[in-house]
Coordinates of C-alpha atoms in Angstrom, one line a residue:
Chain A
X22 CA 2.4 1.2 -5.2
X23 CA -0.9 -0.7 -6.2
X24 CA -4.2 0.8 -5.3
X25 CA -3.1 4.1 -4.1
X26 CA -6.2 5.6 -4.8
X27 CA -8.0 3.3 -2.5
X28 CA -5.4 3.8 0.5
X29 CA -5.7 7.1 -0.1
X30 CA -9.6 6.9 0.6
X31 CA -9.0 4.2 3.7
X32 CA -6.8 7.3 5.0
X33 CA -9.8 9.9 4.3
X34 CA -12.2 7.6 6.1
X35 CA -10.2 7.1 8.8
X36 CA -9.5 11.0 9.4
X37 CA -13.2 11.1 9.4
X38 CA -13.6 8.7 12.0
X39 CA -11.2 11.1 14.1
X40 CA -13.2 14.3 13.3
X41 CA -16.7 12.4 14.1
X42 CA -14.7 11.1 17.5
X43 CA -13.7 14.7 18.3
X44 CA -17.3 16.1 18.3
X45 CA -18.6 13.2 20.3
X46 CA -15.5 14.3 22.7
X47 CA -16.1 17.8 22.4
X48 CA -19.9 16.9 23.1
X49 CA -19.5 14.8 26.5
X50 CA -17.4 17.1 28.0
X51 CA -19.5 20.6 27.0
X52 CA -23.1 18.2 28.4
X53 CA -21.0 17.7 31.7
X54 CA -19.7 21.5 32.2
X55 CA -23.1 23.2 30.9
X56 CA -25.0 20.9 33.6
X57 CA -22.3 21.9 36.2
X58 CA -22.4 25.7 35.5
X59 CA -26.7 25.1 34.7
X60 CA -25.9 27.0 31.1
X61 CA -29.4 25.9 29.4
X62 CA -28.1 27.7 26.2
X63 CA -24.9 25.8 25.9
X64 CA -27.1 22.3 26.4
X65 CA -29.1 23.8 23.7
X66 CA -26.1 24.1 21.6
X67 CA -25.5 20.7 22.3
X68 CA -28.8 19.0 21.3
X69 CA -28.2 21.2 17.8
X70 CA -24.5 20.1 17.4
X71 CA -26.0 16.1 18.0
X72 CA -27.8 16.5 14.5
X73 CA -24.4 17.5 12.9
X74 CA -22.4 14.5 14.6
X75 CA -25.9 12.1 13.4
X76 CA -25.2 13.6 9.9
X77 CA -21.4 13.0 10.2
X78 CA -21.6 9.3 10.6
X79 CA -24.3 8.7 8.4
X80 CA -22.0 10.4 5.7
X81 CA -19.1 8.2 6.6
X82 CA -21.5 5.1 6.0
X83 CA -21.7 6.5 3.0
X84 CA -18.2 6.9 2.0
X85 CA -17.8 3.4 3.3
X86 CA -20.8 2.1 0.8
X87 CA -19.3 3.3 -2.0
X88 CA -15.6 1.8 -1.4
X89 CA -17.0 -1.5 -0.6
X90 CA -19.2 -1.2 -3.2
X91 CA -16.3 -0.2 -6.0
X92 CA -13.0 -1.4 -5.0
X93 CA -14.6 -4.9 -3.2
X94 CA -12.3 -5.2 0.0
X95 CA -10.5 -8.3 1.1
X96 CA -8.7 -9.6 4.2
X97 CA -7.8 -6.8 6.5
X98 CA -9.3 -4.1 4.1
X99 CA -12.8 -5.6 4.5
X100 CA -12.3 -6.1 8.4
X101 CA -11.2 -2.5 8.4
X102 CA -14.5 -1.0 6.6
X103 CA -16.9 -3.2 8.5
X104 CA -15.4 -2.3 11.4
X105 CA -15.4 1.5 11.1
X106 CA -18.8 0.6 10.2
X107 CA -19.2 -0.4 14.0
X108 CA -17.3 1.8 15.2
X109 CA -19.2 5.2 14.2
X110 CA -22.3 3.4 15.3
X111 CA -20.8 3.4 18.8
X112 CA -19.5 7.0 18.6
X113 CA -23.2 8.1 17.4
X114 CA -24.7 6.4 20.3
X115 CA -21.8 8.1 22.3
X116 CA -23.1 11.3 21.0
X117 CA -26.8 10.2 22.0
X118 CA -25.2 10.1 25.6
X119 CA -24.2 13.2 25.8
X120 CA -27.1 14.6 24.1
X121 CA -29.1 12.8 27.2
X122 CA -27.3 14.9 29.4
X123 CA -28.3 17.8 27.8
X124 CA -31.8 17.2 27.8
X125 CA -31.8 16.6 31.5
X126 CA -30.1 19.7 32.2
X127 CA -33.0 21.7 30.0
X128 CA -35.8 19.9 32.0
X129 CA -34.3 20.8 35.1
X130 CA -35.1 23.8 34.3
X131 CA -34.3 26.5 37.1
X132 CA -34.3 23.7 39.6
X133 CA -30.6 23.9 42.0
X134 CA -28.5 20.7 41.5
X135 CA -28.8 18.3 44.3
X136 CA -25.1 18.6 44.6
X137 CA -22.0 20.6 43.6
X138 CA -21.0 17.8 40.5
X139 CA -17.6 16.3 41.4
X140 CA -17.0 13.1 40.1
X141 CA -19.4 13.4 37.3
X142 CA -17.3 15.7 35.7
X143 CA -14.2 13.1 36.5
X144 CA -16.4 10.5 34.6
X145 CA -17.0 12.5 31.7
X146 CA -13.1 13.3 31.6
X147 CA -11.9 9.2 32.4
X148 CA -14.2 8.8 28.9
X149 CA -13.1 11.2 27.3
X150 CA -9.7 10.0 28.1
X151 CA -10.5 6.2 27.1
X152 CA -12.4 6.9 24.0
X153 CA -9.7 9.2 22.7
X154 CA -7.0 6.6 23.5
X155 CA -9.2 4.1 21.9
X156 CA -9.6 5.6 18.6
X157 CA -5.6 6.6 18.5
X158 CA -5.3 2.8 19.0
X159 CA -7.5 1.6 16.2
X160 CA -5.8 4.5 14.0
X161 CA -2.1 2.8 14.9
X162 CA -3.9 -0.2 15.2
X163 CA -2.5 -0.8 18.9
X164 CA -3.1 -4.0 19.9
X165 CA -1.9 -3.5 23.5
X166 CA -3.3 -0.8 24.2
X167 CA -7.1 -2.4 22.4
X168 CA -6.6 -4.7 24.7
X169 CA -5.6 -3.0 28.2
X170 CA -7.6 0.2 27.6
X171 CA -11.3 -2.1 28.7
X172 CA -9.7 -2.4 31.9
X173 CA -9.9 1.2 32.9
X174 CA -13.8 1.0 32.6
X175 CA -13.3 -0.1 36.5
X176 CA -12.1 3.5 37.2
X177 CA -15.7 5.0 35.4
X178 CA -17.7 2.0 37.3
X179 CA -15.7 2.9 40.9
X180 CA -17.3 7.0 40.2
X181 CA -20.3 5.8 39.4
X182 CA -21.0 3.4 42.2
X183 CA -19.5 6.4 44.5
X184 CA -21.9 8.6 43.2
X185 CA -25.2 6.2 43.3
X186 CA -24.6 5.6 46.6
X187 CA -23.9 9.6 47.5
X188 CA -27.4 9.9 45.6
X189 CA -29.1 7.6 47.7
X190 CA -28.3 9.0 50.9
X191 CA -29.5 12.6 49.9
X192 CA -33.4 10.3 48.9
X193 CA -33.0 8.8 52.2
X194 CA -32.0 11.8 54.1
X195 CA -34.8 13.9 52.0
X196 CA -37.0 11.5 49.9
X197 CA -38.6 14.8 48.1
X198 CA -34.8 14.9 46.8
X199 CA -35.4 11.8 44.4
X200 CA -36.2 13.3 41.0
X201 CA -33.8 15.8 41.7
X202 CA -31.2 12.9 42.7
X203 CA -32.7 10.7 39.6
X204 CA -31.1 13.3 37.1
X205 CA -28.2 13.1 38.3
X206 CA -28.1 9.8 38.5
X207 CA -29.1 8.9 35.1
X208 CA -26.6 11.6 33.9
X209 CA -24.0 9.1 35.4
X210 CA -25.5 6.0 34.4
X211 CA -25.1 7.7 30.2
X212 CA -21.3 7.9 31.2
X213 CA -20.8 5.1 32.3
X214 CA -22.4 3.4 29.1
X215 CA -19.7 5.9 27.2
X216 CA -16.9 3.7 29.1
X217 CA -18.6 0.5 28.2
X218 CA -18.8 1.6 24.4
X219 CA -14.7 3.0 24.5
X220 CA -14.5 -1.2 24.6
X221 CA -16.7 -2.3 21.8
X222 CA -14.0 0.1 19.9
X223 CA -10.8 -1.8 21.1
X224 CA -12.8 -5.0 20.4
X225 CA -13.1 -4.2 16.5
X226 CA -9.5 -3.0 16.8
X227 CA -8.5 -6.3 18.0
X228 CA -10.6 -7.4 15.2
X229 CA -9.1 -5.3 12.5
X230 CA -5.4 -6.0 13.6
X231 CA -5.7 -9.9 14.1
X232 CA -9.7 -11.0 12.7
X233 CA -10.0 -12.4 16.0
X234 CA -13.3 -11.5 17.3
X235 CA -12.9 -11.6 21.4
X236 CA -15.1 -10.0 23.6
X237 CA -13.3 -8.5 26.1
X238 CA -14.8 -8.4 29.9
X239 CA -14.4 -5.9 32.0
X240 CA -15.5 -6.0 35.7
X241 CA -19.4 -4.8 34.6
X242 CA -19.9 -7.9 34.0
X243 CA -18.6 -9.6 36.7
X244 CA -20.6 -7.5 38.9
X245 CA -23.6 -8.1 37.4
X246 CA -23.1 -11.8 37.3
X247 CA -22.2 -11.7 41.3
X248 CA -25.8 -10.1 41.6
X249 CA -27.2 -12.7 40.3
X250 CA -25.5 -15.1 42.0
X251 CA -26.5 -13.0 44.8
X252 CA -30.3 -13.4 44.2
X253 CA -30.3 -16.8 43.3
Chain B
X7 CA -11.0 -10.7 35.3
X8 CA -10.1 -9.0 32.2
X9 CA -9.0 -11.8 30.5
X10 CA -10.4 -11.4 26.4
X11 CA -12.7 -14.3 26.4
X12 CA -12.7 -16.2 22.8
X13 CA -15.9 -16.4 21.7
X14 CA -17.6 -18.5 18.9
X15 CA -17.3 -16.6 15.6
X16 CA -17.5 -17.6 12.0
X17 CA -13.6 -16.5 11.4
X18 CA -12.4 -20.2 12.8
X19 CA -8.7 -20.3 13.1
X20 CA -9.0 -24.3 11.8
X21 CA -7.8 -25.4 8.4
X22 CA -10.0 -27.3 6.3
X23 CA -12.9 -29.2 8.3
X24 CA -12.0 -32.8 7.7
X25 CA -15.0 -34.0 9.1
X26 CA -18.2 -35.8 7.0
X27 CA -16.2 -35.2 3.7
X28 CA -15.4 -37.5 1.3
X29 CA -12.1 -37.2 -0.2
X30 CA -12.0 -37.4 -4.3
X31 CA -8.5 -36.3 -5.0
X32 CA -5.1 -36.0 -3.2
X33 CA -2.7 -34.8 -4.7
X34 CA 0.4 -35.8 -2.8
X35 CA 3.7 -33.5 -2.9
X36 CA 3.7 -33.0 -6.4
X37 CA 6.1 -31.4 -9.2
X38 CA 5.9 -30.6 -12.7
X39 CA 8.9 -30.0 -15.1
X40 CA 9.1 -29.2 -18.4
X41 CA 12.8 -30.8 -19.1
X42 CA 14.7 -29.7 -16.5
X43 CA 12.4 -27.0 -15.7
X44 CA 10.5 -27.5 -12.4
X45 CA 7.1 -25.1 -13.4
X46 CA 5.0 -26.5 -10.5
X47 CA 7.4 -27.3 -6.8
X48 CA 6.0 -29.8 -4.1
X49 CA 1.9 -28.9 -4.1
X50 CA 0.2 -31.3 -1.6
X51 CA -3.2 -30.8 -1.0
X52 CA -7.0 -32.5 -0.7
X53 CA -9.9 -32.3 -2.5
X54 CA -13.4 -33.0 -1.1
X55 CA -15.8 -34.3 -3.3
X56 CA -18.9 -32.5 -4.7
X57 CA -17.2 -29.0 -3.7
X58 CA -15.3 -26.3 -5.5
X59 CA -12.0 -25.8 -5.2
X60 CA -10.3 -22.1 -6.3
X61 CA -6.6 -22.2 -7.6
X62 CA -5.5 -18.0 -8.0
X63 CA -2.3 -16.5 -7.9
X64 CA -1.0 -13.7 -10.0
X65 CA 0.5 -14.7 -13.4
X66 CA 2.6 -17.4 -14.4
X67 CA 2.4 -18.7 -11.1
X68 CA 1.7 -22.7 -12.6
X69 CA -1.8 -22.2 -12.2
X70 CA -2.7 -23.7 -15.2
X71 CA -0.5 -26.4 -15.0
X72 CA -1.1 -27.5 -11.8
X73 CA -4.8 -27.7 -13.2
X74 CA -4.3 -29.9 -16.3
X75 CA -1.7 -32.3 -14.3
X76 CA -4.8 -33.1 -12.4
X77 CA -6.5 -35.3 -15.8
X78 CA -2.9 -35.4 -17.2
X79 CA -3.4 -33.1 -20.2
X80 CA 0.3 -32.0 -19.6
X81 CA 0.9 -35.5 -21.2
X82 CA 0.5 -33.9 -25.1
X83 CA 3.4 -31.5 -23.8
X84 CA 6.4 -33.1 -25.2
X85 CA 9.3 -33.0 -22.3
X86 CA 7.0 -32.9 -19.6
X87 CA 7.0 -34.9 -16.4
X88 CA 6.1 -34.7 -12.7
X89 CA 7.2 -36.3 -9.6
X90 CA 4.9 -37.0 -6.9
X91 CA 1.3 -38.2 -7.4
X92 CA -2.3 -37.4 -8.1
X93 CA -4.7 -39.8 -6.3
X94 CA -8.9 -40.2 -7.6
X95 CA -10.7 -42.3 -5.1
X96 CA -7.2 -43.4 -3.9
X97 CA -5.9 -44.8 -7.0
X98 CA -2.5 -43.4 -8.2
X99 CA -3.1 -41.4 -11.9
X100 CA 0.9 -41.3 -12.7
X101 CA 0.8 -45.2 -13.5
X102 CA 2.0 -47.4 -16.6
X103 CA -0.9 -49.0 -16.4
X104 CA -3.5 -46.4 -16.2
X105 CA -5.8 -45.7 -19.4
X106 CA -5.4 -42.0 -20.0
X107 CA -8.6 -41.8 -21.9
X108 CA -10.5 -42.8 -18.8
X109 CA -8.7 -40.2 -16.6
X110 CA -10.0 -37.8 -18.9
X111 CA -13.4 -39.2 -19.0
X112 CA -13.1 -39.5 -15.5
X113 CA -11.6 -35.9 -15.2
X114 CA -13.3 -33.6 -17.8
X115 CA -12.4 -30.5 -18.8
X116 CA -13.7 -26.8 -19.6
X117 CA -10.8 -24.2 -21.3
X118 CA -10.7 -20.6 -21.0
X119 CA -12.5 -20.2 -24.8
X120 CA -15.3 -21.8 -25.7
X121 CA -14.3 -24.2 -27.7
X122 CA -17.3 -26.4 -29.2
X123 CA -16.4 -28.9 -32.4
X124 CA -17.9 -27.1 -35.7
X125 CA -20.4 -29.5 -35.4
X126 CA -24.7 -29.4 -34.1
X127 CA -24.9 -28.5 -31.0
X128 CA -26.4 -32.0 -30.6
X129 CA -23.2 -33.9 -32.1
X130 CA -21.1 -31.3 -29.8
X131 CA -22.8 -33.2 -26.9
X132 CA -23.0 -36.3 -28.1
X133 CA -19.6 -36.6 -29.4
X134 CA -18.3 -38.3 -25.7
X135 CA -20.9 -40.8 -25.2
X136 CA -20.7 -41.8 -28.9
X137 CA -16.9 -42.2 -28.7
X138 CA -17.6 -44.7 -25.3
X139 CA -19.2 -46.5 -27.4
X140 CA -23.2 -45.2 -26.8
X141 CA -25.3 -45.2 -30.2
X142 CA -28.5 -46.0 -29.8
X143 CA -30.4 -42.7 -30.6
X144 CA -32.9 -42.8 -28.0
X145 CA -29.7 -43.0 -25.2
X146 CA -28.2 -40.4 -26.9
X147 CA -31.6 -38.0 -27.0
X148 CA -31.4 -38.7 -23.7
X149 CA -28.1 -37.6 -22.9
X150 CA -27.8 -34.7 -24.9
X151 CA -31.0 -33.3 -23.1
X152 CA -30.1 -34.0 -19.4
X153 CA -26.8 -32.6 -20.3
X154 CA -28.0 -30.1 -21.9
X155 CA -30.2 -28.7 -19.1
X156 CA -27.9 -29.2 -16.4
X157 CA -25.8 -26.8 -18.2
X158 CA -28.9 -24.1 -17.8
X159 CA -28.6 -24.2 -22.1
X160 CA -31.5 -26.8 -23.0
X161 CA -34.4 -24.0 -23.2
X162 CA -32.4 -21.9 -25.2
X163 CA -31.2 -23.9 -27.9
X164 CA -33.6 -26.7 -27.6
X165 CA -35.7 -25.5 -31.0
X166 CA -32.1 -25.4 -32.8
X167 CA -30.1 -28.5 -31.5
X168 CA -28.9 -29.2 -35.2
X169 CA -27.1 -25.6 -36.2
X170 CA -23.9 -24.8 -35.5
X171 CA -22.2 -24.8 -31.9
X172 CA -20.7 -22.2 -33.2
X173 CA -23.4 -20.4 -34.4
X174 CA -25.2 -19.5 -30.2
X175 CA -23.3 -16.6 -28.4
X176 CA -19.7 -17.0 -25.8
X177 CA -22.1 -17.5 -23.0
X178 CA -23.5 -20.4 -24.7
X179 CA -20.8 -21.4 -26.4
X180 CA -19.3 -22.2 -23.2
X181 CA -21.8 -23.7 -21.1
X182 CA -22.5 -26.4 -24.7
X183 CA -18.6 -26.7 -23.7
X184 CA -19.9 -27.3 -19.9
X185 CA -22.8 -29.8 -21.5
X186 CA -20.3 -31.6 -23.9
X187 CA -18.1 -32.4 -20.3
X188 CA -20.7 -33.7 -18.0
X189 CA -22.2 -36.1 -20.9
X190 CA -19.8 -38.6 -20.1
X191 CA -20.3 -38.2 -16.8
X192 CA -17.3 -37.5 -14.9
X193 CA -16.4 -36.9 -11.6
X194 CA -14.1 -34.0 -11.2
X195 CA -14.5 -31.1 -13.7
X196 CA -11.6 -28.8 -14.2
X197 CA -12.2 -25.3 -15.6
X198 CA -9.7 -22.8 -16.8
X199 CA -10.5 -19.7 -16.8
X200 CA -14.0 -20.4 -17.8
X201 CA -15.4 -17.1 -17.7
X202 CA -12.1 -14.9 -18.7
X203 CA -13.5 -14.3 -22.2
X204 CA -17.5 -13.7 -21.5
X205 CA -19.1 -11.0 -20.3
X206 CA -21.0 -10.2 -17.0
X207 CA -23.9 -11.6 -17.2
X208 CA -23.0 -14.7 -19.1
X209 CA -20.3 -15.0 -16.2
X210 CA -22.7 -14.9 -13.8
X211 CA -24.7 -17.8 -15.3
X212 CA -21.6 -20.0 -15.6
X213 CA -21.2 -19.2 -11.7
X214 CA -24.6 -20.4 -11.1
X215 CA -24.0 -23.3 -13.4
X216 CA -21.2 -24.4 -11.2
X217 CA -23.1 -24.2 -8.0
X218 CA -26.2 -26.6 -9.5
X219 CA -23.8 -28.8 -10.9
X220 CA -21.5 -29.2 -7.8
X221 CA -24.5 -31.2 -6.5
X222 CA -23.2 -34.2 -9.0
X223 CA -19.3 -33.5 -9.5
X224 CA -16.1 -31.5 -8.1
X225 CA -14.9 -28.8 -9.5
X226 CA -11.6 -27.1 -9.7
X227 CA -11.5 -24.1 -11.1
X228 CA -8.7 -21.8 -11.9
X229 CA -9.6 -18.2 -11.7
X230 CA -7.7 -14.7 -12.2
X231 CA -10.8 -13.1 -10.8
X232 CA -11.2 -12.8 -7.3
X233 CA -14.4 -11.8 -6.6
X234 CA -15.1 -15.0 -8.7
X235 CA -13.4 -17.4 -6.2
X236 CA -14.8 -15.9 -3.5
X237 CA -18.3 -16.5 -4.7
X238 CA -18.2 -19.4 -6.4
X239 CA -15.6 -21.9 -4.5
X240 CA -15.6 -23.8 -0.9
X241 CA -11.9 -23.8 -0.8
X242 CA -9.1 -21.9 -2.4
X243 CA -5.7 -22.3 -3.2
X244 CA -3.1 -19.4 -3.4
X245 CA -0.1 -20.4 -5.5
X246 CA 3.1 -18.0 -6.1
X247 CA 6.4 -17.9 -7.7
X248 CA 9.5 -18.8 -5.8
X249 CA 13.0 -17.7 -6.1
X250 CA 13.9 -20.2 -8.6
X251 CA 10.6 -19.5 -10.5
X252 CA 9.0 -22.6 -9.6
X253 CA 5.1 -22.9 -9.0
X254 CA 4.1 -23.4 -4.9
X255 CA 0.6 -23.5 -3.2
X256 CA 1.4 -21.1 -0.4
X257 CA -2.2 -21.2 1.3
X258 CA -4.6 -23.9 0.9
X259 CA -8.0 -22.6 3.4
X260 CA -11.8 -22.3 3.9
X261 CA -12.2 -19.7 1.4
X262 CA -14.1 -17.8 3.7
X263 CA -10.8 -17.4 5.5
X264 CA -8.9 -16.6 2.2
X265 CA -11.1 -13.9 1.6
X266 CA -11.6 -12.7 5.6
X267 CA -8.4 -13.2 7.2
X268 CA -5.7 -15.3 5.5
X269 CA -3.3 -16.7 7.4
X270 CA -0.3 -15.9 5.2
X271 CA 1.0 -12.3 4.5
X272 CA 1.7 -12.9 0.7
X273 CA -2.0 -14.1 0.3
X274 CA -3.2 -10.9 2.2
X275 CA -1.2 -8.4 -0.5
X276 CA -2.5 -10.5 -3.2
X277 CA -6.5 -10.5 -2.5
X278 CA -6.2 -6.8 -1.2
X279 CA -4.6 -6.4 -4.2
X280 CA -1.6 -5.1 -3.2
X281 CA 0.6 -7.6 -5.1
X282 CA 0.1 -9.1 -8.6

């Protein structure tokens, strides 16, 4: 077969892109239990393990330089390796996310959560869920599931309206409660934007399968555009 | 609600944008034989004026051919014929009563050597004018420098415009070829495989040649070099072999959409260079 040695390195790039997206897994889900079980060390472990999933992407930019730069891609090879270019630019920020979560659980310090975490933990899993799902579809290159996966983001919204609202009646019933209830709600608010990112992913997948470049909405932003609308 | 909203984007799905272009040549469902032969099968296809048009395809795939039907060079090659036409400005080239000498004045051409006279550099130029008819020496001057530096060569052979053409480097060689086309002023330069036998850098120049140039003429260049259609050309052709080893234009696009996402799975293998 012609240019073997450059699917060969497409395939090596693309098993990177899974190892990167395991450690940003790996790191949502170990910021969500540390902060449930209040394990400061283990969100210290986290913040460390951020640098190695920085130095992981910025290595598979490199690999991708350095094929674009020698075998000059075309068609669906060039989509491909601008797209992974994207796509480990989301999982970084992904890792930023949980490295958020992290942080907030150090400043808390030996302060008692507000309240037992419940559906945080089932937002951290529901991303999880959708970013691994995602990636397995830009590996097969799944168009129907690129383009149905955004839609679950309405499951990871439903949690996190559930649990802004749950906040806000522990600052009304106990106003002292509100940095206390703001940690936890910006621990939501980071995954939630995980959610949102799982469909930048299926976007470029869309992208790399057809060179169509749709942005596909999810219910986000009809919501904010009914606010609007609202205020107007 | 989750409908995926199409959104402006720079891959357009259209074919070639019609729209505020003139059209120099049509060539209109066109075959070549050689005897009974048919190299080149039913190409149809447009071509704007004062753009540059890529023909590729892998080997033997009537590239070449296709090319020098369009100033009817296939003439000299005895047994040859076509059906089908080739339109300039509208007006049919496959006609009794066309002067072939003007087509090719009309529709100059630059080969994949250089291939200056073993004249001066200043005759090599000069040769076309002088052969319409131009004599006066101050016309001539004239010509031979403006041709001269639109082929980005006038500075450097300007102190030497009576040695050799033979006697400057492959680069230069081929852009006193380039010179020696555009003194008679034509409208459509072909060029085949201009820059197959030069090196990098004198490649490069040739490239930026053709984008100056393209200001003033069209250009239709054949090219086994991809990367090389992709920079220098507006529109590209793909052309591959059928089953009865005949010469077809498979994809005619934007070359942006060549290059990005062609519409045809034959072009994909052959720019990703999976095919060839």
């Amino acid at each position: 077969m012609l240019r073997k040695t450059f699917e060969t390195e497409i395939k090596q790039v693309k098993d990177e892109v899974l190892i990167l997206g395991s450690m940003v897994e790996q790191a949502i889900i170990g910021s969500v239990d540390s902060l449930k079980k209040r394990d400061l060390k283990a969100s210290q472990k986290i913040l460390e393990n951020d640098k190695d999933i920085n130095k992981k992407r910025f290595d598979i930019e490199h690999q991708l330089m350095i094929l674009i730069a020698t075998q000059q891609p075309m068609a669906h090879d060039l989509r491909l390796l601008a797209s992974i270019m994207e796509i480990i630019s989301e999982l970084e920020r992904m890792g930023d996310y949980a490295k958020g979560i992290a942080n907030i659980n150090l400043r808390m310090g030996d302060q008692p959560l507000l309240k037992p975490l419940i559906d945080i933990p089932r937002m951290a899993q529901k991303g999880v869920d959708m970013l691994h799902r995602a990636l397995t579809a830009f590996i097969n290159e799944d168009l129907d599931t690129a383009r149905s996966l955004p839609r679950e983001d309405d499951e990871v919204d439903a949690l996190y309206n559930q649990v802004y609202h749950e906040l806000m009646m522990f600052v009304i019933q106990d106003p002292k409660s509100i940095e206390r209830a703001n940690w936890l709600l910006w621990v939501a608010h980071n995954l939630e934007r995980v959610a949102d990112r799982v469909t930048n992913i299926c976007e470029r997948t869309v992208f790399i399968a057809t060179g169509e470049m749709v942005e596909i909405q999810n219910t986000d932003d009809e919501f904010w555009k009914q606010q609007k609308n609202k205020d107007v | 609600m989750q409908s995926p909203l199409q959104i402006q984007t720079s891959l357009k799905e259209n074919i070639l944008d019609s729209e505020n272009q003139n059209i120099k040549m049509q060539i209109e469902n066109l075959s070549i034989f050689y005897r009974d032969f048919r190299a080149v099968a039913n190409v149809s296809m447009t071509i704007y004026a004062k753009k540059i048009v890529a023909i590729i395809g892998p080997s033997g795939c009537g590239k070449s051919t296709l090319l020098r039907s369009f100033n009817r060079m296939n003439d000299l090659v005895s047994g040859s014929h076509i059906e089908g036409q080739v339109y300039l400005d509208g007006e049919p080239l496959y006609e009794r009563n066309v002067d072939v000498v003007d087509v090719r004045r009309r529709i100059g051409m630059v080969f994949q050597r250089p291939n200056p006279f073993p004249k001066s550099i200043y005759d090599n130029v000069a040769y076309g004018p002088r052969l319409y008819g131009v004599n006066r020496k101050s016309d001539l001057d004239e010509i031979v420098e403006r041709s001269l530096k639109q082929a980005a060569l006038w500075d450097e052979v300007k102190n030497k415009l009576h040695q050799s053409g033979l006697s400057i480097s492959g680069g230069q060689q081929q852009r006193l070829c380039i010179a020696r086309a555009i003194a008679v002023q034509p409208e459509v330069i072909l060029m085949d495989e201009p820059a197959s036998a030069l090196d990098p850098i004198s490649t490069l120049k040739i490239e930026e040649l053709m984008h100056e140039i393209v200001k003033d003429y069209t250009i239709i260049i054949v090219t086994h070099n991809m990367q090389q259609a992709a920079r220098v050309s507006n529109y590209t052709a793909m052309m591959m072999i059928d089953e009865q080893r005949a010469g077809r234009m498979i994809e005619f696009n934007d070359t942006n959409i060549i290059f990005t996402n062609p519409k045809d799975k034959r072009t994909e293998d052959y720019v990703t260079g999976r095919f060839g």
